[in-house]
């Protein structure tokens, strides 16, 4: 929660306090002493006219009376705090409220609200140790307000109590989700930062996935995909990771486009290799001033274009082979070929048919390709279902989970 949000909460509190003041002594069986009542009444009248300095002077006059009762002092503190709050003297307000809370004279039904108010006031004054003190008491007493929980979690984080910050913030996030409220991006960033500081890399990775699910920004995708590309993996995992990077718009160098094209050519998918390199040209990742790199890119593009033209001519034979196949492997190969040329409707049909027949050598890869085809066709629910069937290879299943996020968020 941003600082100005705590100020808004403090502003709302003024309305509550105003009603308390106008209610006067009738709120309790005790009464203000007669010798204190006169200056307090004058203070109340000044408050109603928003004459803050005059109000403080009258409160000070009441405070100077000898022989005050504890109830007198409590009321004097409340009046003084109200004026200070109007003047945005939050530290002074907090000190008075803390004194009154410790006096034991705060009505029991008001204690939790007073604890909550102290959290807001001490947040405004950046006294984070006090935020933790009263925030923890408020939570233990059953405080449920999400924004206040966030303030307490932030205080723990700023005091480097990362474990408690994560626990409180995750509870706030859960409450927000259950209430159908939007989970703030800053909340998730705080959780991830705290987890990273604790060395909880698995937790931080899961939080990043939640971030990219709710806020699919390129920098979040860059992080998630970068961790996968930097890990040791097979060519097929790397290829599918690069496909994902292209889908979410984080494929950003000529080398990455070249690597993807080479893997596609090795996989027998020159049509997709040609399309990938064309996308690289469109993204202007090729630097014409770097003649050696530019020539290398062009040679690979020419190779892919020639192989794609030849492969396209062989599609009818692919279709015949698939019709004759007793297992689904030929249908899957056909589906991948169709996908390579952007014929996603035919690709989805062939891949589904092959998977249904069985006998597919790499079901994980077939399901990934089916999911991608469905995604390209705008069939997000079908795509998510296909990605959900990837479960044999842990690395492929990990990628499929990210593809599922794409399908559900509409990224790319």
mmCIF file of C-alpha atoms in Angstrom:
data_model
loop_
_atom_site.group_PDB
_atom_site.id
_atom_site.type_symbol
_atom_site.label_atom_id
_atom_site.label_comp_id
_atom_site.label_asym_id
_atom_site.label_seq_id
_atom_site.Cartn_x
_atom_site.Cartn_y
_atom_site.Cartn_z
ATOM 1 C CA UNK A 1 0.000 0.000 0.000
ATOM 2 C CA UNK A 2 1.484 3.364 -0.968
ATOM 3 C CA UNK A 3 2.072 6.070 1.650
ATOM 4 C CA UNK A 4 -0.727 8.322 0.409
ATOM 5 C CA UNK A 5 -3.119 5.425 0.962
ATOM 6 C CA UNK A 6 -2.355 5.556 4.682
ATOM 7 C CA UNK A 7 -3.055 9.283 4.591
ATOM 8 C CA UNK A 8 -6.447 8.587 3.025
ATOM 9 C CA UNK A 9 -7.161 6.134 5.835
ATOM 10 C CA UNK A 10 -6.185 8.767 8.390
ATOM 11 C CA UNK A 11 -8.466 11.261 6.669
ATOM 12 C CA UNK A 12 -11.384 8.852 6.929
ATOM 13 C CA UNK A 13 -10.620 8.490 10.611
ATOM 14 C CA UNK A 14 -11.361 12.181 11.154
ATOM 15 C CA UNK A 15 -15.035 11.537 10.495
ATOM 16 C CA UNK A 16 -15.143 8.885 13.211
ATOM 17 C CA UNK A 17 -13.333 11.045 15.717
ATOM 18 C CA UNK A 18 -15.594 14.000 15.022
ATOM 19 C CA UNK A 19 -18.597 11.891 16.010
ATOM 20 C CA UNK A 20 -16.838 10.841 19.195
ATOM 21 C CA UNK A 21 -16.165 14.421 20.151
ATOM 22 C CA UNK A 22 -19.704 15.646 19.488
ATOM 23 C CA UNK A 23 -21.039 12.733 21.541
ATOM 24 C CA UNK A 24 -19.065 14.081 24.516
ATOM 25 C CA UNK A 25 -19.382 12.549 27.945
ATOM 26 C CA UNK A 26 -22.566 10.715 27.123
ATOM 27 C CA UNK A 27 -20.469 7.890 25.693
ATOM 28 C CA UNK A 28 -19.440 6.795 29.172
ATOM 29 C CA UNK A 29 -20.834 6.627 32.644
ATOM 30 C CA UNK A 30 -17.974 8.777 33.909
ATOM 31 C CA UNK A 31 -18.094 12.519 33.503
ATOM 32 C CA UNK A 32 -15.459 15.166 33.089
ATOM 33 C CA UNK A 33 -14.734 17.036 36.318
ATOM 34 C CA UNK A 34 -16.546 20.336 36.610
ATOM 35 C CA UNK A 35 -13.311 22.345 36.747
ATOM 36 C CA UNK A 36 -12.111 20.659 33.511
ATOM 37 C CA UNK A 37 -15.476 20.777 31.740
ATOM 38 C CA UNK A 38 -15.514 24.544 31.143
ATOM 39 C CA UNK A 39 -12.250 24.803 29.119
ATOM 40 C CA UNK A 40 -13.071 21.510 27.382
ATOM 41 C CA UNK A 41 -16.450 22.866 26.276
ATOM 42 C CA UNK A 42 -14.686 25.947 24.922
ATOM 43 C CA UNK A 43 -12.201 23.662 23.143
ATOM 44 C CA UNK A 44 -15.041 21.716 21.585
ATOM 45 C CA UNK A 45 -16.682 24.902 20.331
ATOM 46 C CA UNK A 46 -13.368 26.028 18.802
ATOM 47 C CA UNK A 47 -12.960 22.636 17.159
ATOM 48 C CA UNK A 48 -16.405 22.912 15.595
ATOM 49 C CA UNK A 49 -15.331 26.303 14.152
ATOM 50 C CA UNK A 50 -12.011 24.774 13.009
ATOM 51 C CA UNK A 51 -10.099 27.219 15.182
ATOM 52 C CA UNK A 52 -7.287 24.786 15.880
ATOM 53 C CA UNK A 53 -4.872 27.040 17.781
ATOM 54 C CA UNK A 54 -7.633 28.315 20.038
ATOM 55 C CA UNK A 55 -8.806 24.757 20.615
ATOM 56 C CA UNK A 56 -5.314 23.692 21.647
ATOM 57 C CA UNK A 57 -5.038 26.626 23.992
ATOM 58 C CA UNK A 58 -8.266 25.634 25.742
ATOM 59 C CA UNK A 59 -7.209 21.976 25.916
ATOM 60 C CA UNK A 60 -3.898 23.089 27.431
ATOM 61 C CA UNK A 61 -5.881 25.124 29.977
ATOM 62 C CA UNK A 62 -7.850 21.991 30.885
ATOM 63 C CA UNK A 63 -4.654 19.960 31.074
ATOM 64 C CA UNK A 64 -3.179 22.451 33.534
ATOM 65 C CA UNK A 65 -5.981 21.918 36.035
ATOM 66 C CA UNK A 66 -4.737 20.184 39.178
ATOM 67 C CA UNK A 67 -6.409 17.096 40.562
ATOM 68 C CA UNK A 68 -7.630 15.772 37.213
ATOM 69 C CA UNK A 69 -9.189 12.315 37.164
ATOM 70 C CA UNK A 70 -7.875 9.595 34.833
ATOM 71 C CA UNK A 71 -11.055 10.069 32.800
ATOM 72 C CA UNK A 72 -10.334 13.798 32.501
ATOM 73 C CA UNK A 73 -6.861 13.034 31.175
ATOM 74 C CA UNK A 74 -8.195 10.487 28.722
ATOM 75 C CA UNK A 75 -10.663 12.986 27.266
ATOM 76 C CA UNK A 76 -8.093 15.780 27.165
ATOM 77 C CA UNK A 77 -5.761 13.498 25.202
ATOM 78 C CA UNK A 78 -8.545 12.602 22.765
ATOM 79 C CA UNK A 79 -9.379 16.261 22.106
ATOM 80 C CA UNK A 80 -5.739 17.202 21.711
ATOM 81 C CA UNK A 81 -5.146 14.262 19.347
ATOM 82 C CA UNK A 82 -8.073 15.310 17.186
ATOM 83 C CA UNK A 83 -6.651 18.803 16.723
ATOM 84 C CA UNK A 84 -3.161 17.462 16.023
ATOM 85 C CA UNK A 85 -4.632 15.098 13.463
ATOM 86 C CA UNK A 86 -6.243 18.023 11.674
ATOM 87 C CA UNK A 87 -2.817 19.676 11.634
ATOM 88 C CA UNK A 88 -1.194 16.492 10.319
ATOM 89 C CA UNK A 89 1.022 16.198 13.383
ATOM 90 C CA UNK A 90 0.850 12.421 13.209
ATOM 91 C CA UNK A 91 3.673 11.661 15.640
ATOM 92 C CA UNK A 92 1.961 13.691 18.358
ATOM 93 C CA UNK A 93 -1.376 12.014 17.654
ATOM 94 C CA UNK A 94 0.213 8.566 17.825
ATOM 95 C CA UNK A 95 1.880 9.341 21.160
ATOM 96 C CA UNK A 96 -1.432 10.470 22.691
ATOM 97 C CA UNK A 97 -3.334 7.483 21.330
ATOM 98 C CA UNK A 98 -0.667 5.135 22.608
ATOM 99 C CA UNK A 99 -0.932 6.720 26.055
ATOM 100 C CA UNK A 100 -4.701 6.402 26.090
ATOM 101 C CA UNK A 101 -4.552 2.811 24.895
ATOM 102 C CA UNK A 102 -2.111 1.928 27.672
ATOM 103 C CA UNK A 103 -4.337 3.645 30.256
ATOM 104 C CA UNK A 104 -6.887 0.845 30.022
ATOM 105 C CA UNK A 105 -9.697 3.354 29.675
ATOM 106 C CA UNK A 106 -10.206 2.787 25.949
ATOM 107 C CA UNK A 107 -13.651 1.198 25.514
ATOM 108 C CA UNK A 108 -13.062 -2.497 24.639
ATOM 109 C CA UNK A 109 -15.064 -2.262 21.422
ATOM 110 C CA UNK A 110 -12.726 0.522 20.238
ATOM 111 C CA UNK A 111 -9.408 -1.169 20.993
ATOM 112 C CA UNK A 112 -8.981 -2.888 17.627
ATOM 113 C CA UNK A 113 -9.805 0.274 15.710
ATOM 114 C CA UNK A 114 -7.328 2.192 17.832
ATOM 115 C CA UNK A 115 -4.619 -0.385 17.118
ATOM 116 C CA UNK A 116 -5.400 -0.077 13.420
ATOM 117 C CA UNK A 117 -5.216 3.713 13.621
ATOM 118 C CA UNK A 118 -1.826 3.508 15.330
ATOM 119 C CA UNK A 119 -0.570 1.321 12.475
ATOM 120 C CA UNK A 120 -1.660 4.010 10.006
ATOM 121 C CA UNK A 121 -0.206 6.867 12.024
ATOM 122 C CA UNK A 122 3.148 5.205 12.596
ATOM 123 C CA UNK A 123 3.312 4.281 8.915
ATOM 124 C CA UNK A 124 2.822 7.960 8.072
ATOM 125 C CA UNK A 125 5.712 8.867 10.417
ATOM 126 C CA UNK A 126 7.859 5.956 9.157
ATOM 127 C CA UNK A 127 8.211 4.538 12.664
ATOM 128 C CA UNK A 128 8.203 0.961 11.434
ATOM 129 C CA UNK A 129 9.080 -0.664 14.738
ATOM 130 C CA UNK A 130 5.905 0.826 16.186
ATOM 131 C CA UNK A 131 3.950 -0.290 13.112
ATOM 132 C CA UNK A 132 5.151 -3.824 13.807
ATOM 133 C CA UNK A 133 4.331 -3.574 17.513
ATOM 134 C CA UNK A 134 0.756 -2.395 17.106
ATOM 135 C CA UNK A 135 0.189 -4.162 13.807
ATOM 136 C CA UNK A 136 1.091 -7.532 15.287
ATOM 137 C CA UNK A 137 -1.251 -6.862 18.208
ATOM 138 C CA UNK A 138 -4.023 -5.879 15.798
ATOM 139 C CA UNK A 139 -3.557 -9.028 13.680
ATOM 140 C CA UNK A 140 -3.420 -11.246 16.771
ATOM 141 C CA UNK A 141 -6.694 -9.652 17.901
ATOM 142 C CA UNK A 142 -8.285 -10.694 14.623
ATOM 143 C CA UNK A 143 -7.761 -7.613 12.444
ATOM 144 C CA UNK A 144 -8.837 -8.413 8.896
ATOM 145 C CA UNK A 145 -8.537 -5.171 6.902
ATOM 146 C CA UNK A 146 -6.366 -6.025 3.905
ATOM 147 C CA UNK A 147 -4.750 -2.614 3.433
ATOM 148 C CA UNK A 148 -3.722 -2.464 7.092
ATOM 149 C CA UNK A 149 -2.241 -5.951 6.898
ATOM 150 C CA UNK A 150 -0.199 -4.750 3.935
ATOM 151 C CA UNK A 151 1.130 -1.831 6.004
ATOM 152 C CA UNK A 152 2.209 -4.245 8.748
ATOM 153 C CA UNK A 153 3.877 -6.549 6.228
ATOM 154 C CA UNK A 154 5.744 -3.610 4.693
ATOM 155 C CA UNK A 155 7.001 -2.596 8.123
ATOM 156 C CA UNK A 156 8.337 -6.092 8.786
ATOM 157 C CA UNK A 157 10.007 -6.070 5.376
ATOM 158 C CA UNK A 158 11.650 -2.681 5.975
ATOM 159 C CA UNK A 159 12.934 -3.968 9.315
ATOM 160 C CA UNK A 160 14.355 -7.000 7.489
ATOM 161 C CA UNK A 161 11.962 -9.420 9.164
ATOM 162 C CA UNK A 162 11.375 -11.063 5.808
ATOM 163 C CA UNK A 163 9.818 -14.282 7.069
ATOM 164 C CA UNK A 164 7.028 -12.475 8.906
ATOM 165 C CA UNK A 165 6.601 -10.023 6.026
ATOM 166 C CA UNK A 166 5.961 -12.923 3.649
ATOM 167 C CA UNK A 167 3.547 -14.636 6.051
ATOM 168 C CA UNK A 168 1.484 -11.488 6.630
ATOM 169 C CA UNK A 169 1.485 -10.427 2.982
ATOM 170 C CA UNK A 170 0.529 -13.866 1.711
ATOM 171 C CA UNK A 171 -2.387 -13.918 4.151
ATOM 172 C CA UNK A 172 -3.442 -10.491 2.843
ATOM 173 C CA UNK A 173 -3.193 -11.726 -0.744
ATOM 174 C CA UNK A 174 -5.282 -14.780 0.084
ATOM 175 C CA UNK A 175 -7.915 -12.582 1.733
ATOM 176 C CA UNK A 176 -7.993 -10.295 -1.290
ATOM 177 C CA UNK A 177 -8.438 -13.231 -3.651
ATOM 178 C CA UNK A 178 -11.214 -14.715 -1.537
ATOM 179 C CA UNK A 179 -12.951 -11.344 -1.501
ATOM 180 C CA UNK A 180 -12.674 -11.071 -5.271
ATOM 181 C CA UNK A 181 -10.326 -8.081 -5.012
ATOM 182 C CA UNK A 182 -7.390 -7.357 -7.291
ATOM 183 C CA UNK A 183 -4.031 -8.435 -5.922
ATOM 184 C CA UNK A 184 -1.756 -5.408 -6.129
ATOM 185 C CA UNK A 185 1.433 -5.827 -8.128
ATOM 186 C CA UNK A 186 3.446 -4.174 -5.343
ATOM 187 C CA UNK A 187 2.280 -6.802 -2.861
ATOM 188 C CA UNK A 188 3.671 -9.585 -5.008
ATOM 189 C CA UNK A 189 6.898 -7.683 -5.612
ATOM 190 C CA UNK A 190 7.387 -7.326 -1.865
ATOM 191 C CA UNK A 191 6.763 -11.045 -1.306
ATOM 192 C CA UNK A 192 9.203 -12.004 -4.034
ATOM 193 C CA UNK A 193 11.864 -9.608 -2.766
ATOM 194 C CA UNK A 194 11.510 -10.936 0.780
ATOM 195 C CA UNK A 195 11.695 -14.533 -0.445
ATOM 196 C CA UNK A 196 14.814 -13.727 -2.455
ATOM 197 C CA UNK A 197 16.416 -12.072 0.570
ATOM 198 C CA UNK A 198 15.690 -15.212 2.596
ATOM 199 C CA UNK A 199 17.227 -17.416 -0.094
ATOM 200 C CA UNK A 200 13.853 -19.018 -0.858
ATOM 201 C CA UNK A 201 14.402 -19.330 -4.592
ATOM 202 C CA UNK A 202 11.536 -21.778 -5.123
ATOM 203 C CA UNK A 203 9.130 -19.450 -3.380
ATOM 204 C CA UNK A 204 10.431 -16.461 -5.328
ATOM 205 C CA UNK A 205 9.981 -18.354 -8.600
ATOM 206 C CA UNK A 206 6.367 -19.211 -7.744
ATOM 207 C CA UNK A 207 5.669 -15.597 -6.845
ATOM 208 C CA UNK A 208 7.189 -14.476 -10.138
ATOM 209 C CA UNK A 209 4.842 -16.837 -11.954
ATOM 210 C CA UNK A 210 1.936 -15.248 -10.112
ATOM 211 C CA UNK A 211 3.248 -11.831 -11.089
ATOM 212 C CA UNK A 212 3.476 -12.751 -14.742
ATOM 213 C CA UNK A 213 0.018 -14.310 -14.577
ATOM 214 C CA UNK A 214 -1.593 -11.148 -13.218
ATOM 215 C CA UNK A 215 0.796 -8.578 -14.691
ATOM 216 C CA UNK A 216 2.343 -10.100 -17.852
ATOM 217 C CA UNK A 217 5.076 -7.518 -18.294
ATOM 218 C CA UNK A 218 8.064 -8.250 -20.557
ATOM 219 C CA UNK A 219 10.526 -7.870 -17.671
ATOM 220 C CA UNK A 220 8.763 -10.597 -15.694
ATOM 221 C CA UNK A 221 8.651 -12.908 -18.685
ATOM 222 C CA UNK A 222 12.304 -12.128 -19.396
ATOM 223 C CA UNK A 223 13.219 -13.313 -15.925
ATOM 224 C CA UNK A 224 11.180 -16.525 -16.079
ATOM 225 C CA UNK A 225 12.344 -17.443 -19.564
ATOM 226 C CA UNK A 226 15.927 -16.405 -18.847
ATOM 227 C CA UNK A 227 16.147 -18.812 -15.914
ATOM 228 C CA UNK A 228 14.989 -21.635 -18.209
ATOM 229 C CA UNK A 229 17.387 -20.735 -21.026
ATOM 230 C CA UNK A 230 20.298 -20.564 -18.578
ATOM 231 C CA UNK A 231 19.529 -24.010 -17.183
ATOM 232 C CA UNK A 232 20.931 -27.181 -18.680
ATOM 233 C CA UNK A 233 18.301 -28.597 -21.021
ATOM 234 C CA UNK A 234 17.746 -30.759 -24.075
ATOM 235 C CA UNK A 235 17.355 -29.231 -27.536
ATOM 236 C CA UNK A 236 13.588 -29.791 -27.540
ATOM 237 C CA UNK A 237 13.199 -28.008 -24.186
ATOM 238 C CA UNK A 238 15.343 -25.133 -25.418
ATOM 239 C CA UNK A 239 13.344 -24.915 -28.645
ATOM 240 C CA UNK A 240 10.032 -24.791 -26.798
ATOM 241 C CA UNK A 241 11.452 -22.168 -24.436
ATOM 242 C CA UNK A 242 12.443 -20.027 -27.406
ATOM 243 C CA UNK A 243 8.978 -20.535 -28.874
ATOM 244 C CA UNK A 244 7.547 -19.259 -25.606
ATOM 245 C CA UNK A 245 9.902 -16.267 -25.672
ATOM 246 C CA UNK A 246 8.712 -15.415 -29.171
ATOM 247 C CA UNK A 247 5.074 -15.794 -28.120
ATOM 248 C CA UNK A 248 5.399 -13.324 -25.219
ATOM 249 C CA UNK A 249 7.647 -10.905 -27.096
ATOM 250 C CA UNK A 250 10.933 -11.414 -25.268
ATOM 251 C CA UNK A 251 12.960 -12.952 -28.103
ATOM 252 C CA UNK A 252 15.199 -9.968 -28.592
ATOM 253 C CA UNK A 253 18.526 -10.813 -30.212
ATOM 254 C CA UNK A 254 19.724 -12.076 -33.564
ATOM 255 C CA UNK A 255 21.541 -14.909 -31.798
ATOM 256 C CA UNK A 256 18.319 -16.136 -30.184
ATOM 257 C CA UNK A 257 16.469 -16.073 -33.491
ATOM 258 C CA UNK A 258 19.346 -17.920 -35.133
ATOM 259 C CA UNK A 259 19.465 -20.534 -32.366
ATOM 260 C CA UNK A 260 15.735 -21.070 -32.676
ATOM 261 C CA UNK A 261 15.971 -21.415 -36.462
ATOM 262 C CA UNK A 262 18.817 -23.912 -36.243
ATOM 263 C CA UNK A 263 16.940 -26.047 -33.730
ATOM 264 C CA UNK A 264 13.867 -25.944 -35.944
ATOM 265 C CA UNK A 265 15.863 -27.008 -38.992
ATOM 266 C CA UNK A 266 17.352 -29.889 -37.000
ATOM 267 C CA UNK A 267 13.825 -30.848 -35.941
ATOM 268 C CA UNK A 268 12.724 -30.936 -39.585
ATOM 269 C CA UNK A 269 10.522 -27.835 -39.372
ATOM 270 C CA UNK A 270 11.983 -25.440 -41.951
ATOM 271 C CA UNK A 271 8.717 -23.560 -42.413
ATOM 272 C CA UNK A 272 8.761 -22.430 -38.799
ATOM 273 C CA UNK A 273 12.502 -21.695 -39.045
ATOM 274 C CA UNK A 274 11.838 -19.409 -42.018
ATOM 275 C CA UNK A 275 8.993 -17.675 -40.154
ATOM 276 C CA UNK A 276 11.175 -17.198 -37.055
ATOM 277 C CA UNK A 277 13.959 -15.578 -39.053
ATOM 278 C CA UNK A 278 11.451 -13.376 -40.866
ATOM 279 C CA UNK A 279 10.179 -12.275 -37.468
ATOM 280 C CA UNK A 280 13.748 -11.409 -36.504
ATOM 281 C CA UNK A 281 14.058 -9.222 -39.560
ATOM 282 C CA UNK A 282 10.746 -7.566 -38.731
ATOM 283 C CA UNK A 283 11.931 -6.951 -35.156
ATOM 284 C CA UNK A 284 15.115 -5.381 -36.581
ATOM 285 C CA UNK A 285 17.394 -7.538 -34.483
ATOM 286 C CA UNK A 286 19.843 -7.851 -37.373
ATOM 287 C CA UNK A 287 22.415 -5.058 -37.408
ATOM 288 C CA UNK A 288 23.326 -4.248 -41.038
ATOM 289 C CA UNK A 289 26.506 -2.556 -39.827
ATOM 290 C CA UNK A 290 27.754 -5.912 -38.514
ATOM 291 C CA UNK A 291 28.367 -7.466 -41.926
ATOM 292 C CA UNK A 292 29.619 -10.831 -40.657
ATOM 293 C CA UNK A 293 26.603 -11.355 -38.387
ATOM 294 C CA UNK A 294 24.219 -10.002 -41.017
ATOM 295 C CA UNK A 295 25.624 -12.360 -43.667
ATOM 296 C CA UNK A 296 25.398 -15.322 -41.293
ATOM 297 C CA UNK A 297 21.766 -14.513 -40.566
ATOM 298 C CA UNK A 298 20.957 -14.164 -44.266
ATOM 299 C CA UNK A 299 22.644 -17.490 -45.126
ATOM 300 C CA UNK A 300 20.572 -19.261 -42.505
ATOM 301 C CA UNK A 301 17.437 -17.537 -43.769
ATOM 302 C CA UNK A 302 18.180 -18.598 -47.339
ATOM 303 C CA UNK A 303 18.727 -22.178 -46.163
ATOM 304 C CA UNK A 304 15.442 -22.152 -44.261
ATOM 305 C CA UNK A 305 13.548 -20.631 -47.179
ATOM 306 C CA UNK A 306 14.845 -23.279 -49.609
ATOM 307 C CA UNK A 307 14.131 -26.143 -47.189
ATOM 308 C CA UNK A 308 10.669 -24.747 -46.449
ATOM 309 C CA UNK A 309 9.762 -24.629 -50.137
ATOM 310 C CA UNK A 310 10.798 -28.242 -50.536
ATOM 311 C CA UNK A 311 9.006 -29.306 -47.362
ATOM 312 C CA UNK A 312 5.800 -27.598 -48.450
ATOM 313 C CA UNK A 313 5.782 -29.670 -51.645
ATOM 314 C CA UNK A 314 6.040 -32.851 -49.603
ATOM 315 C CA UNK A 315 2.967 -32.135 -47.475
ATOM 316 C CA UNK A 316 0.637 -34.253 -49.685
ATOM 317 C CA UNK A 317 2.904 -37.238 -49.108
ATOM 318 C CA UNK A 318 2.880 -36.511 -45.362
ATOM 319 C CA UNK A 319 -0.907 -36.697 -45.488
ATOM 320 C CA UNK A 320 -0.879 -40.055 -47.287
ATOM 321 C CA UNK A 321 1.622 -41.512 -44.827
ATOM 322 C CA UNK A 322 -0.530 -40.363 -41.925
ATOM 323 C CA UNK A 323 -3.626 -42.025 -43.395
ATOM 324 C CA UNK A 324 -1.763 -45.313 -43.672
ATOM 325 C CA UNK A 325 -0.190 -45.135 -40.213
ATOM 326 C CA UNK A 326 -1.315 -47.696 -37.625
ATOM 327 C CA UNK A 327 -0.111 -45.453 -34.770
ATOM 328 C CA UNK A 328 -0.496 -41.771 -34.193
ATOM 329 C CA UNK A 329 3.140 -40.893 -34.848
ATOM 330 C CA UNK A 330 2.595 -40.048 -38.522
ATOM 331 C CA UNK A 331 -0.390 -37.854 -37.660
ATOM 332 C CA UNK A 332 1.708 -35.993 -35.105
ATOM 333 C CA UNK A 333 4.470 -35.478 -37.657
ATOM 334 C CA UNK A 334 1.870 -34.154 -40.101
ATOM 335 C CA UNK A 335 0.422 -31.857 -37.438
ATOM 336 C CA UNK A 336 3.849 -30.431 -36.670
ATOM 337 C CA UNK A 337 4.446 -29.867 -40.372
ATOM 338 C CA UNK A 338 1.129 -28.030 -40.705
ATOM 339 C CA UNK A 339 2.040 -25.933 -37.648
ATOM 340 C CA UNK A 340 5.391 -25.136 -39.218
ATOM 341 C CA UNK A 341 3.564 -23.410 -42.071
ATOM 342 C CA UNK A 342 1.017 -21.673 -39.871
ATOM 343 C CA UNK A 343 -1.861 -23.971 -40.837
ATOM 344 C CA UNK A 344 -3.003 -24.276 -37.247
ATOM 345 C CA UNK A 345 -6.491 -25.629 -37.871
ATOM 346 C CA UNK A 346 -5.092 -28.597 -39.783
ATOM 347 C CA UNK A 347 -2.262 -28.912 -37.246
ATOM 348 C CA UNK A 348 -4.671 -29.153 -34.300
ATOM 349 C CA UNK A 349 -6.801 -31.750 -36.076
ATOM 350 C CA UNK A 350 -3.802 -33.940 -36.995
ATOM 351 C CA UNK A 351 -2.172 -33.686 -33.587
ATOM 352 C CA UNK A 352 -5.423 -34.530 -31.802
ATOM 353 C CA UNK A 353 -5.955 -37.486 -34.091
ATOM 354 C CA UNK A 354 -2.413 -38.759 -33.514
ATOM 355 C CA UNK A 355 -2.630 -38.476 -29.747
ATOM 356 C CA UNK A 356 -5.963 -40.291 -29.782
ATOM 357 C CA UNK A 357 -4.491 -43.181 -31.808
ATOM 358 C CA UNK A 358 -1.585 -43.605 -29.405
ATOM 359 C CA UNK A 359 1.896 -44.896 -30.049
ATOM 360 C CA UNK A 360 3.337 -41.375 -30.165
ATOM 361 C CA UNK A 361 7.050 -41.293 -29.429
ATOM 362 C CA UNK A 362 7.021 -37.932 -27.620
ATOM 363 C CA UNK A 363 3.543 -37.187 -26.217
ATOM 364 C CA UNK A 364 4.828 -34.178 -24.290
ATOM 365 C CA UNK A 365 6.037 -32.491 -27.467
ATOM 366 C CA UNK A 366 2.809 -33.378 -29.279
ATOM 367 C CA UNK A 367 0.714 -31.860 -26.482
ATOM 368 C CA UNK A 368 2.844 -28.696 -26.474
ATOM 369 C CA UNK A 369 2.361 -28.346 -30.228
ATOM 370 C CA UNK A 370 -1.379 -29.002 -29.917
ATOM 371 C CA UNK A 371 -1.597 -26.345 -27.209
ATOM 372 C CA UNK A 372 0.288 -23.847 -29.367
ATOM 373 C CA UNK A 373 -1.971 -24.571 -32.356
ATOM 374 C CA UNK A 374 -5.097 -24.098 -30.235
ATOM 375 C CA UNK A 375 -3.643 -20.919 -28.791
ATOM 376 C CA UNK A 376 -2.978 -19.536 -32.286
ATOM 377 C CA UNK A 377 -6.571 -20.364 -33.169
ATOM 378 C CA UNK A 378 -7.830 -18.430 -30.163
ATOM 379 C CA UNK A 379 -9.034 -21.579 -28.395
ATOM 380 C CA UNK A 380 -7.530 -20.690 -25.023
ATOM 381 C CA UNK A 381 -9.413 -23.264 -22.948
ATOM 382 C CA UNK A 382 -8.420 -26.058 -25.343
ATOM 383 C CA UNK A 383 -4.833 -24.822 -25.302
ATOM 384 C CA UNK A 384 -4.713 -24.851 -21.505
ATOM 385 C CA UNK A 385 -6.134 -28.381 -21.505
ATOM 386 C CA UNK A 386 -3.435 -29.577 -23.917
ATOM 387 C CA UNK A 387 -0.641 -27.951 -21.935
ATOM 388 C CA UNK A 388 -2.059 -29.584 -18.813
ATOM 389 C CA UNK A 389 -1.435 -33.027 -20.324
ATOM 390 C CA UNK A 390 2.336 -32.500 -20.435
ATOM 391 C CA UNK A 391 3.629 -34.553 -17.528
ATOM 392 C CA UNK A 392 6.322 -37.044 -18.543
ATOM 393 C CA UNK A 393 9.352 -34.731 -18.610
ATOM 394 C CA UNK A 394 9.628 -32.336 -15.601
ATOM 395 C CA UNK A 395 11.277 -29.616 -17.681
ATOM 396 C CA UNK A 396 8.601 -29.876 -20.354
ATOM 397 C CA UNK A 397 5.907 -29.848 -17.666
ATOM 398 C CA UNK A 398 7.499 -26.718 -16.204
ATOM 399 C CA UNK A 399 7.365 -25.041 -19.616
ATOM 400 C CA UNK A 400 3.818 -26.217 -20.180
ATOM 401 C CA UNK A 401 2.831 -24.483 -16.937
ATOM 402 C CA UNK A 402 4.180 -21.212 -18.335
ATOM 403 C CA UNK A 403 2.368 -21.825 -21.624
ATOM 404 C CA UNK A 404 -0.791 -22.358 -19.594
ATOM 405 C CA UNK A 405 -0.318 -18.918 -18.034
ATOM 406 C CA UNK A 406 -0.076 -17.498 -21.564
ATOM 407 C CA UNK A 407 -3.250 -19.300 -22.585
ATOM 408 C CA UNK A 408 -5.172 -18.027 -19.591
ATOM 409 C CA UNK A 409 -3.859 -14.478 -19.683
ATOM 410 C CA UNK A 410 -3.941 -13.996 -23.459
ATOM 411 C CA UNK A 411 -0.317 -12.832 -23.520
ATOM 412 C CA UNK A 412 1.351 -12.511 -26.896
#
